Tab-separated table of C-alpha atoms in Angstrom:
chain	number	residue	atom	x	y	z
Y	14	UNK	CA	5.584	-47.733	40.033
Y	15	UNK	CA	3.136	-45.412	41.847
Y	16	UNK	CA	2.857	-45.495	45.221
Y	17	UNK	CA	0.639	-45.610	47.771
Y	18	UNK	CA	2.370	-42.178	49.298
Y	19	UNK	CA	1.677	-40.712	45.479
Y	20	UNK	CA	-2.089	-41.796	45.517
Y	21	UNK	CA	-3.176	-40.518	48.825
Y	22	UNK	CA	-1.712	-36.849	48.552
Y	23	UNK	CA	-2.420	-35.856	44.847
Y	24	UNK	CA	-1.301	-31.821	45.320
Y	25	UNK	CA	2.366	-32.700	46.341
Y	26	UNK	CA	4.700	-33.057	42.961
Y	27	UNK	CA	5.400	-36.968	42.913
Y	28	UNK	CA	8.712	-37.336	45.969
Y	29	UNK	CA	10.729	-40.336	43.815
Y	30	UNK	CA	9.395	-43.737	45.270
Y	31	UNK	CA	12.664	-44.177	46.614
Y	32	UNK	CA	12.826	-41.450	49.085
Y	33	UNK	CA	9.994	-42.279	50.541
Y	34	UNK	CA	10.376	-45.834	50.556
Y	35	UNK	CA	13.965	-44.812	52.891
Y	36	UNK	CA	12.315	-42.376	55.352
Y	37	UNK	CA	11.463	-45.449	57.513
Y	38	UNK	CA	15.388	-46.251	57.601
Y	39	UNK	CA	16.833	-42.392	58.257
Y	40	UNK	CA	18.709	-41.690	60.998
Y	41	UNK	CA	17.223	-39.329	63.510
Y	42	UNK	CA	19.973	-36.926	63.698
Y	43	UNK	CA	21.084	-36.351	60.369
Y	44	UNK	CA	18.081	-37.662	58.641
Y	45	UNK	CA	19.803	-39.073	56.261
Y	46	UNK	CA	19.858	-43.057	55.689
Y	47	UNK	CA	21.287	-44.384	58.752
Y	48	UNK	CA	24.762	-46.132	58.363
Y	49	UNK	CA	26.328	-48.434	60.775
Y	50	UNK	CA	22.860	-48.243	61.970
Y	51	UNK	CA	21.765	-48.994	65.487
Y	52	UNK	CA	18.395	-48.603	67.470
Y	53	UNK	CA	18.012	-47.441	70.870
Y	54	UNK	CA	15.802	-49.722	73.569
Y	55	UNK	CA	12.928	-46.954	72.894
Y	56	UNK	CA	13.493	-48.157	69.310
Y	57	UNK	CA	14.694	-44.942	67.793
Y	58	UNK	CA	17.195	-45.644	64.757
Y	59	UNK	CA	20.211	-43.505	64.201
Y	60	UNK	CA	23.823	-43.893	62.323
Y	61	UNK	CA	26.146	-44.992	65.203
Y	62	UNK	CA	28.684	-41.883	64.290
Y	63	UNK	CA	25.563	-39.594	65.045
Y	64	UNK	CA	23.943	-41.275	67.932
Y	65	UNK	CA	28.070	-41.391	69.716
Y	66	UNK	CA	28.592	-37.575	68.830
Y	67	UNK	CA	25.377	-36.817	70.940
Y	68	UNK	CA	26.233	-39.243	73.564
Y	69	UNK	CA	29.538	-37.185	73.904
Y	70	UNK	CA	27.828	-34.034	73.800
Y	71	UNK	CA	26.288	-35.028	76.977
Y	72	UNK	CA	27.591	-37.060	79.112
Y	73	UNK	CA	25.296	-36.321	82.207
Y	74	UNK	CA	22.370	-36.397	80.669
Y	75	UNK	CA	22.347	-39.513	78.607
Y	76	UNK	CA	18.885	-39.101	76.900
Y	77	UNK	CA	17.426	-40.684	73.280
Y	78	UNK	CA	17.134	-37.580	71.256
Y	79	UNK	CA	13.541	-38.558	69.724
Y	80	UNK	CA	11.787	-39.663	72.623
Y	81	UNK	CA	13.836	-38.266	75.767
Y	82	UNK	CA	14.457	-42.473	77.077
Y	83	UNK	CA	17.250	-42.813	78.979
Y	84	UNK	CA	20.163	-44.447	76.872
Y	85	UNK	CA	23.731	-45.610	76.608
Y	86	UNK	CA	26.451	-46.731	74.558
Y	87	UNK	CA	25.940	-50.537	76.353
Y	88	UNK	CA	21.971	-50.475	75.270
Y	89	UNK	CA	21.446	-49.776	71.786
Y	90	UNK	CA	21.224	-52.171	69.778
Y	91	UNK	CA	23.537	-52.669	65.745
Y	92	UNK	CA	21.409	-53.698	62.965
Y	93	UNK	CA	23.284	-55.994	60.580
Y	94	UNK	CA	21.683	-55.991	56.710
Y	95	UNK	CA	22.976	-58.553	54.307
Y	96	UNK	CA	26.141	-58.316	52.778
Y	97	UNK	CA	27.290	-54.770	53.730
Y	98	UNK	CA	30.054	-55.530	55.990
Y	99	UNK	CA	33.179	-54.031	54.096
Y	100	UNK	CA	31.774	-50.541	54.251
Y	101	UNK	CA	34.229	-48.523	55.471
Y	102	UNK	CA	33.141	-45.881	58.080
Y	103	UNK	CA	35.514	-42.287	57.043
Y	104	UNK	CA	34.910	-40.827	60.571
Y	105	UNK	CA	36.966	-43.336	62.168
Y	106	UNK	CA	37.845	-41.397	65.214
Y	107	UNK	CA	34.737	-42.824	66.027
Y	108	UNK	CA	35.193	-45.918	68.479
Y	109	UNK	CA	33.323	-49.416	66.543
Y	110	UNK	CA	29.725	-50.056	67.376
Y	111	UNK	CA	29.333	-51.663	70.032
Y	112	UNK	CA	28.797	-55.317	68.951
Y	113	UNK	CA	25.278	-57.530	69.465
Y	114	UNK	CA	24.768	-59.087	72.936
Y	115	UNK	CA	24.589	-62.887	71.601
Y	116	UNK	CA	23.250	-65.143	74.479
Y	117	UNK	CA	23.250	-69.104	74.093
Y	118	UNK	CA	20.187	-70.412	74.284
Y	119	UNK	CA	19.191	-71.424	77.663
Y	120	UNK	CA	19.221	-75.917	78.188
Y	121	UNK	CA	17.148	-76.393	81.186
Y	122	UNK	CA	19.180	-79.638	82.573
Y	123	UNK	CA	18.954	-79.618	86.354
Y	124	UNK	CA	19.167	-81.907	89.051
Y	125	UNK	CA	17.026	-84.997	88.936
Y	126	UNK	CA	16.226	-84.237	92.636
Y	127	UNK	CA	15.550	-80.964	93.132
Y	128	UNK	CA	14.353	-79.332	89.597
Y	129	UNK	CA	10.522	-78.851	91.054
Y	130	UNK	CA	8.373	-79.093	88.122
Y	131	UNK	CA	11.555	-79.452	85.672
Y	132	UNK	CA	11.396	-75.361	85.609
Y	133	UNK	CA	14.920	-74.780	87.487
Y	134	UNK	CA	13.480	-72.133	89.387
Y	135	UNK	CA	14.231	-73.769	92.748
Y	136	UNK	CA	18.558	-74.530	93.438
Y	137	UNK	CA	20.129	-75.483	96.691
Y	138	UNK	CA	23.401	-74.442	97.484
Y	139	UNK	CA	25.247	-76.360	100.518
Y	140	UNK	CA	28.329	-73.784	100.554
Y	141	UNK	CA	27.952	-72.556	104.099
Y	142	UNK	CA	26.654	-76.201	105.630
Y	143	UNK	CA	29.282	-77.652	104.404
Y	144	UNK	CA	32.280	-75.544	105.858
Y	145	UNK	CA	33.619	-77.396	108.683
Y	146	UNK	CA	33.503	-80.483	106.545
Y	147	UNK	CA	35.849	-79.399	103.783
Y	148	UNK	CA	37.545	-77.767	107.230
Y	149	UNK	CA	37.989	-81.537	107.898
Y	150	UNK	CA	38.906	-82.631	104.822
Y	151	UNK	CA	41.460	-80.640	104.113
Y	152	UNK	CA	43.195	-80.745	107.759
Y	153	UNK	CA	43.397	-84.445	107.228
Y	154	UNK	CA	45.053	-84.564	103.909
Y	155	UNK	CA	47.966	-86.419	103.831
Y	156	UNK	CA	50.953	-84.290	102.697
Y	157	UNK	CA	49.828	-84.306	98.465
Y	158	UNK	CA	52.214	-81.895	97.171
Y	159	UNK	CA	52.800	-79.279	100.327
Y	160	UNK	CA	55.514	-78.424	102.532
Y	161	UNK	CA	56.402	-80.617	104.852
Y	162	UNK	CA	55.016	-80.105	108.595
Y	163	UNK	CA	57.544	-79.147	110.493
Y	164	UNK	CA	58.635	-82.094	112.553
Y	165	UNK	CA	57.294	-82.649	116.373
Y	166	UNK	CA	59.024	-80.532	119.337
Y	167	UNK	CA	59.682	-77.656	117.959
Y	168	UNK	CA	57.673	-74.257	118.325
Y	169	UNK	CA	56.445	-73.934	115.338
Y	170	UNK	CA	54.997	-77.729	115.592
Y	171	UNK	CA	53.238	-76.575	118.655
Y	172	UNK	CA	51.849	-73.639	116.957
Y	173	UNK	CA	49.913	-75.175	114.278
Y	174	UNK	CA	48.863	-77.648	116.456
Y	175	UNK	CA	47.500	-75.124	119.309
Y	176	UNK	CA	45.658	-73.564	115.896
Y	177	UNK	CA	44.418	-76.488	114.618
Y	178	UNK	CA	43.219	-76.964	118.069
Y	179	UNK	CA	41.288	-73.481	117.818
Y	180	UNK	CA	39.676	-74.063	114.525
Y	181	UNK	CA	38.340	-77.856	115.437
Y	182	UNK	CA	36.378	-76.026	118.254
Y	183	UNK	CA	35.524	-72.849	116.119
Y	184	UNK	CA	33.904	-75.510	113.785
Y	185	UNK	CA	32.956	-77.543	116.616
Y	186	UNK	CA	30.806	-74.250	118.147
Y	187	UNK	CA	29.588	-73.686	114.831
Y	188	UNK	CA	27.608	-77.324	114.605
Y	189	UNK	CA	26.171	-76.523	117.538
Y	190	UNK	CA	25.046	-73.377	116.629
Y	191	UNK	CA	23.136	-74.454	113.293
Y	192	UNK	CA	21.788	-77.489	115.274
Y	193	UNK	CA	20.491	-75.109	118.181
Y	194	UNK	CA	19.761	-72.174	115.551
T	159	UNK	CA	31.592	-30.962	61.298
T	160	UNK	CA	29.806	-28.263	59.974
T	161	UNK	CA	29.074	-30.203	57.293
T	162	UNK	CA	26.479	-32.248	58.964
T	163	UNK	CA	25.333	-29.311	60.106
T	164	UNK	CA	24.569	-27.807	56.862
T	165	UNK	CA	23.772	-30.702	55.501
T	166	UNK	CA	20.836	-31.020	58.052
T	167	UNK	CA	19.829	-27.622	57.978
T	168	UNK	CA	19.266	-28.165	54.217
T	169	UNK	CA	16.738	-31.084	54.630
T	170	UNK	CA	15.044	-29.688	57.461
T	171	UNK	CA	14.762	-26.787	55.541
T	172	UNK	CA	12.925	-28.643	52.445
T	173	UNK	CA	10.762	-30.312	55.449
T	174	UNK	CA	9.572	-27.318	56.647
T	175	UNK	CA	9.364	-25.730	53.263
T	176	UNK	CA	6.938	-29.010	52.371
T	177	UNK	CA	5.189	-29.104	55.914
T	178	UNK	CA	1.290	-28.435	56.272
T	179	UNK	CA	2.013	-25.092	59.106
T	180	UNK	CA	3.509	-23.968	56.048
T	181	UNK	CA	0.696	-24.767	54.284
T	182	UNK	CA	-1.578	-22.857	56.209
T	183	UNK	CA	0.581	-19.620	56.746
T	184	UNK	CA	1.265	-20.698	60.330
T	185	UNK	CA	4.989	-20.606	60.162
T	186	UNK	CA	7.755	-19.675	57.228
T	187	UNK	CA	11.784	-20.336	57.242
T	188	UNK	CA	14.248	-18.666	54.753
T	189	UNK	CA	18.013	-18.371	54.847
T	190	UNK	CA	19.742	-15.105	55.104
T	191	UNK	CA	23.160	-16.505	53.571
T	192	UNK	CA	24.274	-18.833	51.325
T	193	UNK	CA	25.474	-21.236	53.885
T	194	UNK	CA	22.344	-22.105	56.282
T	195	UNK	CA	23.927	-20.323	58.892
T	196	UNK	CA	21.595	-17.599	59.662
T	197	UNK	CA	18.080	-18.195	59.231
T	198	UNK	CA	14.632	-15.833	59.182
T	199	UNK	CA	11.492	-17.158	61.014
T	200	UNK	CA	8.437	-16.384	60.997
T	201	UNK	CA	5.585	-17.516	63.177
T	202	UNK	CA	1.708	-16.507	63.520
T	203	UNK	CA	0.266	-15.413	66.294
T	204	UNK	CA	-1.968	-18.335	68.013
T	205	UNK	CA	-5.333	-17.944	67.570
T	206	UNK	CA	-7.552	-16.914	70.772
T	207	UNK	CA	-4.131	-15.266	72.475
T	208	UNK	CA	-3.477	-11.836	72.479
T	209	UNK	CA	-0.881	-12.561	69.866
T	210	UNK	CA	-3.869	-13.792	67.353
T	211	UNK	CA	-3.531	-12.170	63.743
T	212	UNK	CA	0.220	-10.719	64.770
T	213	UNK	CA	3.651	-11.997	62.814
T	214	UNK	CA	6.473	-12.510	64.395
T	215	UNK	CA	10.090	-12.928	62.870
T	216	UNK	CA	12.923	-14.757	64.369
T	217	UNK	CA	16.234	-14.530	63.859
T	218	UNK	CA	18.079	-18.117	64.050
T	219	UNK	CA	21.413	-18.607	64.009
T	220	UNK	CA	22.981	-22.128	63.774
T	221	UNK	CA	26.067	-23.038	65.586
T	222	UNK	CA	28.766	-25.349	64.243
T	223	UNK	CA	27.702	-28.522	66.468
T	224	UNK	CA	23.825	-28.336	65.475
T	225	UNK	CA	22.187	-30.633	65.417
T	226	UNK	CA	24.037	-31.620	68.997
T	227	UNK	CA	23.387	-28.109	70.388
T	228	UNK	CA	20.442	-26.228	70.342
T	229	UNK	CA	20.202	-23.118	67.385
T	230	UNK	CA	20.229	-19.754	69.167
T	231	UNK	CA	16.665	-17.815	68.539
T	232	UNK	CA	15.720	-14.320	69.548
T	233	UNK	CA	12.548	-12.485	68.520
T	234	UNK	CA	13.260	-9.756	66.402
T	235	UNK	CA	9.439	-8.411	66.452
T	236	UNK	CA	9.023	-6.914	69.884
T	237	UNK	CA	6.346	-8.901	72.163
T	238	UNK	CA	4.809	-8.697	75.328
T	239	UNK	CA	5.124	-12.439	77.227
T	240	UNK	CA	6.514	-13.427	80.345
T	241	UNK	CA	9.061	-16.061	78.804
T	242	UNK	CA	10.430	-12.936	76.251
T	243	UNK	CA	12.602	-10.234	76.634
T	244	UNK	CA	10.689	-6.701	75.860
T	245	UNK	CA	14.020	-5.441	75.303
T	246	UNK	CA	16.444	-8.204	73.794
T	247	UNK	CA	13.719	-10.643	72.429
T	248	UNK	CA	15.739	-13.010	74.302
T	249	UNK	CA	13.442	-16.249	74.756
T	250	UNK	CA	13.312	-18.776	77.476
T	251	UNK	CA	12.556	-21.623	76.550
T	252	UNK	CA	14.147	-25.339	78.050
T	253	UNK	CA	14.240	-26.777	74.295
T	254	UNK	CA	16.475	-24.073	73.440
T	255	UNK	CA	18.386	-25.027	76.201
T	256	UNK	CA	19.439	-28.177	78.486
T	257	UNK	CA	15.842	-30.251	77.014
T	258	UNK	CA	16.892	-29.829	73.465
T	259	UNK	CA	17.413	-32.978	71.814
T	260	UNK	CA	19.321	-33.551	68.590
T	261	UNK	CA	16.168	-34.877	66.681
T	262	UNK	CA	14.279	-31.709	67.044
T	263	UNK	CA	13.693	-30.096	64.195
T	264	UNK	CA	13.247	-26.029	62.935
T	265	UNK	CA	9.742	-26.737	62.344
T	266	UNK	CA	9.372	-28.450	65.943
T	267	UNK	CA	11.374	-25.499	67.019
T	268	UNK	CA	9.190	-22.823	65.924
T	269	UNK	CA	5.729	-25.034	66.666
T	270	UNK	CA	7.220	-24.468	70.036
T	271	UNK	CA	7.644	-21.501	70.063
T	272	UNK	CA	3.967	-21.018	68.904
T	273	UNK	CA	2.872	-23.402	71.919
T	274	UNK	CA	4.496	-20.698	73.976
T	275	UNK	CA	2.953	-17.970	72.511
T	276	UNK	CA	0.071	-20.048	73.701
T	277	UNK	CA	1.052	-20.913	77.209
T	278	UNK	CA	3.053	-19.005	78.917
T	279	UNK	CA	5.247	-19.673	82.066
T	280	UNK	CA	5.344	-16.876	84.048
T	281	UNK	CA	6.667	-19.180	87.218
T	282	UNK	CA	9.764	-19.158	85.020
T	283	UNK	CA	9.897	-15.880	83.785
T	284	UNK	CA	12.750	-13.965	81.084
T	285	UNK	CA	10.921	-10.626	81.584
T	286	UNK	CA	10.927	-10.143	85.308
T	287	UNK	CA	8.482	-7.222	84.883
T	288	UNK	CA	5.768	-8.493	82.413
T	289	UNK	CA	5.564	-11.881	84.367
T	290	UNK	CA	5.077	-9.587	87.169
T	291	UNK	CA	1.746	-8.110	85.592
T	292	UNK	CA	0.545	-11.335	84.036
T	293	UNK	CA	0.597	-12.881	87.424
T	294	UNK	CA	-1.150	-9.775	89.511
T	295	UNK	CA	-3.027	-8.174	86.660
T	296	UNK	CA	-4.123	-10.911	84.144
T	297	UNK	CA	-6.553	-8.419	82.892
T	298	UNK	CA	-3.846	-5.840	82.252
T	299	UNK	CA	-1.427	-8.035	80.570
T	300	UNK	CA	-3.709	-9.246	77.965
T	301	UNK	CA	-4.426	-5.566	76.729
T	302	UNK	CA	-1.115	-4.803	77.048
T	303	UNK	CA	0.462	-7.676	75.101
T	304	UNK	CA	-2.776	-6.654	72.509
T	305	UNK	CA	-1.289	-3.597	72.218
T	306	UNK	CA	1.950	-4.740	71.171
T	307	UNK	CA	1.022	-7.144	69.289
T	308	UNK	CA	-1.244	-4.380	67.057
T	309	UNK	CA	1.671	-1.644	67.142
T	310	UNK	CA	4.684	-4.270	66.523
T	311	UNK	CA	3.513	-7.292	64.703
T	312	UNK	CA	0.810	-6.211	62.744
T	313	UNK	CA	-2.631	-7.701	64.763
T	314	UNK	CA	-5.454	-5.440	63.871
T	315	UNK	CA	-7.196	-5.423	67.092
T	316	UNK	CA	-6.592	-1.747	68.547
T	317	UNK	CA	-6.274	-1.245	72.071
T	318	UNK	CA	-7.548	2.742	71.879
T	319	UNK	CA	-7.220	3.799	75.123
T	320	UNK	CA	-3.171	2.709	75.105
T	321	UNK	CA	-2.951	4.152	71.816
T	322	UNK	CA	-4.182	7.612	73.292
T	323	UNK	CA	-2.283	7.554	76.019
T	324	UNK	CA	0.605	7.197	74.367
T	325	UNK	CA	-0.384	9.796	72.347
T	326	UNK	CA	-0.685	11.767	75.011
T	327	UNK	CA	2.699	11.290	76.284
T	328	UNK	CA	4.228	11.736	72.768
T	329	UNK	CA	2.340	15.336	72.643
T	330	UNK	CA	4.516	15.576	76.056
T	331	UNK	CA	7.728	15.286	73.559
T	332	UNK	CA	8.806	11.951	74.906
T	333	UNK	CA	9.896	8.907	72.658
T	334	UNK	CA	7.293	6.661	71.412
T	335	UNK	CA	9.008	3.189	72.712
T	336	UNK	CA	10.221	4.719	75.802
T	337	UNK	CA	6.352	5.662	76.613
T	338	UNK	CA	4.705	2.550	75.584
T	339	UNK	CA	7.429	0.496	77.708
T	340	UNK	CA	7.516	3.139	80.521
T	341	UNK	CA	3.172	2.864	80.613
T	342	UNK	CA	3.286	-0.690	79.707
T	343	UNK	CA	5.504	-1.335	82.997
T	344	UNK	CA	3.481	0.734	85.071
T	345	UNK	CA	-0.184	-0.767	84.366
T	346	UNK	CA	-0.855	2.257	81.938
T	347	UNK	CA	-0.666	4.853	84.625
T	348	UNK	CA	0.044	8.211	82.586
T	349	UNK	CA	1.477	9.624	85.947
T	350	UNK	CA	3.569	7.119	87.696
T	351	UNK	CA	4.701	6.036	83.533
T	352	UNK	CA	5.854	9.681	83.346
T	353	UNK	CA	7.882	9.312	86.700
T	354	UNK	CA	9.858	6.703	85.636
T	355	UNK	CA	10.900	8.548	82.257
T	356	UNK	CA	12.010	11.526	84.114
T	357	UNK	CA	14.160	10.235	86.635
């Protein structure tokens, strides 16, 4: 059972091989072995009841308490071990850790046309080229589930079709000013 | 929560107990209660300073929210440093206040303090008068701080001509402290030192 911590430092009295063996996993705060662990972005473990209390403390200067990083509650990180999920926290005034960030992995499936060099870093977007078009498209839909138009002769007949007027040579304008543009 | 707090204080306190300064005499911890509340320090004067060879206790008190807060520290030996009260003992120092961070330790605490011992700050100053002198009179502050160091905290280098002085101003009937802090103030200038006692 001896160590290499026992070997290399005769003159201390033996510290039990378990000890030692935990100071990697002790929280920075209370130093002792972290529970509901989680680890900062610098990388700095602490129990997440510890590392929330300081957070509290001060809320304007949100700093890692080892190395002075800047941190918050969205960037550190819960470690899960194996098979201790049914330990029950006693400080539960304490909000839950905040959970992983899980990402899918990424599928790289673009268009056959414009994926240069298959690495999707190139993407068109024909949103503001295609305006007056859907402009068109939906003026001349037949009546699919809308009020009907009010019928022809009255004022309000003539309105829509004085606006409709207005917009067909808004969009009108606007052709010509991406062809002269 | 002042469990955790004891709790901590407890294993820092085997840490530093364990810990090579301690080792080598450099710095010491031991409770004054049962409880961890109130603690003694004690920390060496850094070599090549004016401090070297002096000891200087610490009284540490820890509140109910360490380790969030900071524990409160004063220097119960008197010193002579820009960053220290020559009255209170009162120490400025950022650690002990808005930079402390809760996985700072009592033995990172009082290394520190030793690094200030070391460098001072005189731009930032707790003793408006000595940072005064250590900034226009390097010279004077180093005997001076020698001085104190030899009559308060033990050092063994004698400053002789301060020590006669004083002397002389004790012969005069006046208070011991009072002179050495009056003279100490006033570059060690018997006459203007004995102005400022009288009025």
């Amino acid at each position: 059972m001896a160590t290499a911590a026992d070997s290399q430092d005769g003159e201390e009295a033996t510290p039990s091989p378990n000890s030692s063996e935990n100071g990697t996993f002790e929280c920075n705060i209370c130093l002792d072995t972290a529970r509901d662990a989680v680890v900062s972005m610098c990388g700095h473990l602490f129990c997440w009841p510890c590392l929330h209390q300081w957070l509290e403390t001060r809320p304007t200067r949100q700093v890692c308490p080892v190395c002075k990083a800047g941190i918050s509650k969205e960037k550190v990180v819960p470690l899960y071990g194996r098979g201790s999920t049914n330990q029950q926290d006693p400080r539960d005034k304490v909000p839950p850790r905040p959970a992983g960030q899980r990402s899918e992995p990424e599928n790289n499936t673009n268009f056959p046309g414009f994926g240069f060099g298959g690495d999707g870093g190139l993407h068109f977007s024909f949103g503001i080229g295609a305006f007056p078009f859907t402009f068109f498209a939906s003026t001349l839909n037949l009546n699919d589930g809308r009020p009907q138009p009010p019928s022809a002769g009255t004022p309000q007949y003539a309105e829509e079709q004085f606006l409709s007027k207005v917009f067909l040579w808004v969009a009108v304008l606007f052709i010509f000013w991406l062809l002269i543009a | 929560m002042a469990n955790i707090a004891i709790q901590r204080i407890k294993r820092e306190f085997k840490e530093v107990v364990k810990s090579e300064e301690v080792a080598k005499c450099n710095i010491r911890v031991e409770p004054k209660n049962d409880n961890f509340t109130e603690l003694r320090g004690e920390i060496q004067g850094p070599p090549e300073t004016p401090y070297e060879g002096g000891m200087y206790i610490l009284d540490i008190k820890i509140p109910e929210t360490y380790p969030f807060n900071p524990p409160k520290v004063q220097f119960v030996t008197k010193i002579w440093h820009p960053n220290i009260s020559s009255v209170t003992g009162a120490i400025c120092l950022d650690i002990l206040k808005d930079q402390w961070a809760a996985a700072m330790t009592l033995r990172t605490v009082l290394l520190s303090l030793q690094a200030l011992l070391a460098a001072a700050e005189p731009d930032d100053p707790q003793d408006a008068v000595v940072a005064k002198q250590y900034k226009e009179n390097l010279e004077m502050f180093n005997t001076t701080a020698r001085h104190w160091a030899n009559v308060y905290a033990g050092a063994t280098k004698r400053e002789v001509e301060c020590d006669s002085k004083i002397q002389q101003l004790k012969n005069m009937g006046f208070e011991e402290h009072k002179a050495r802090v009056a003279l100490s103030t006033y570059n060690w200038n018997v006459e203007r030192a004995m102005e400022h006692i009288l009025t």
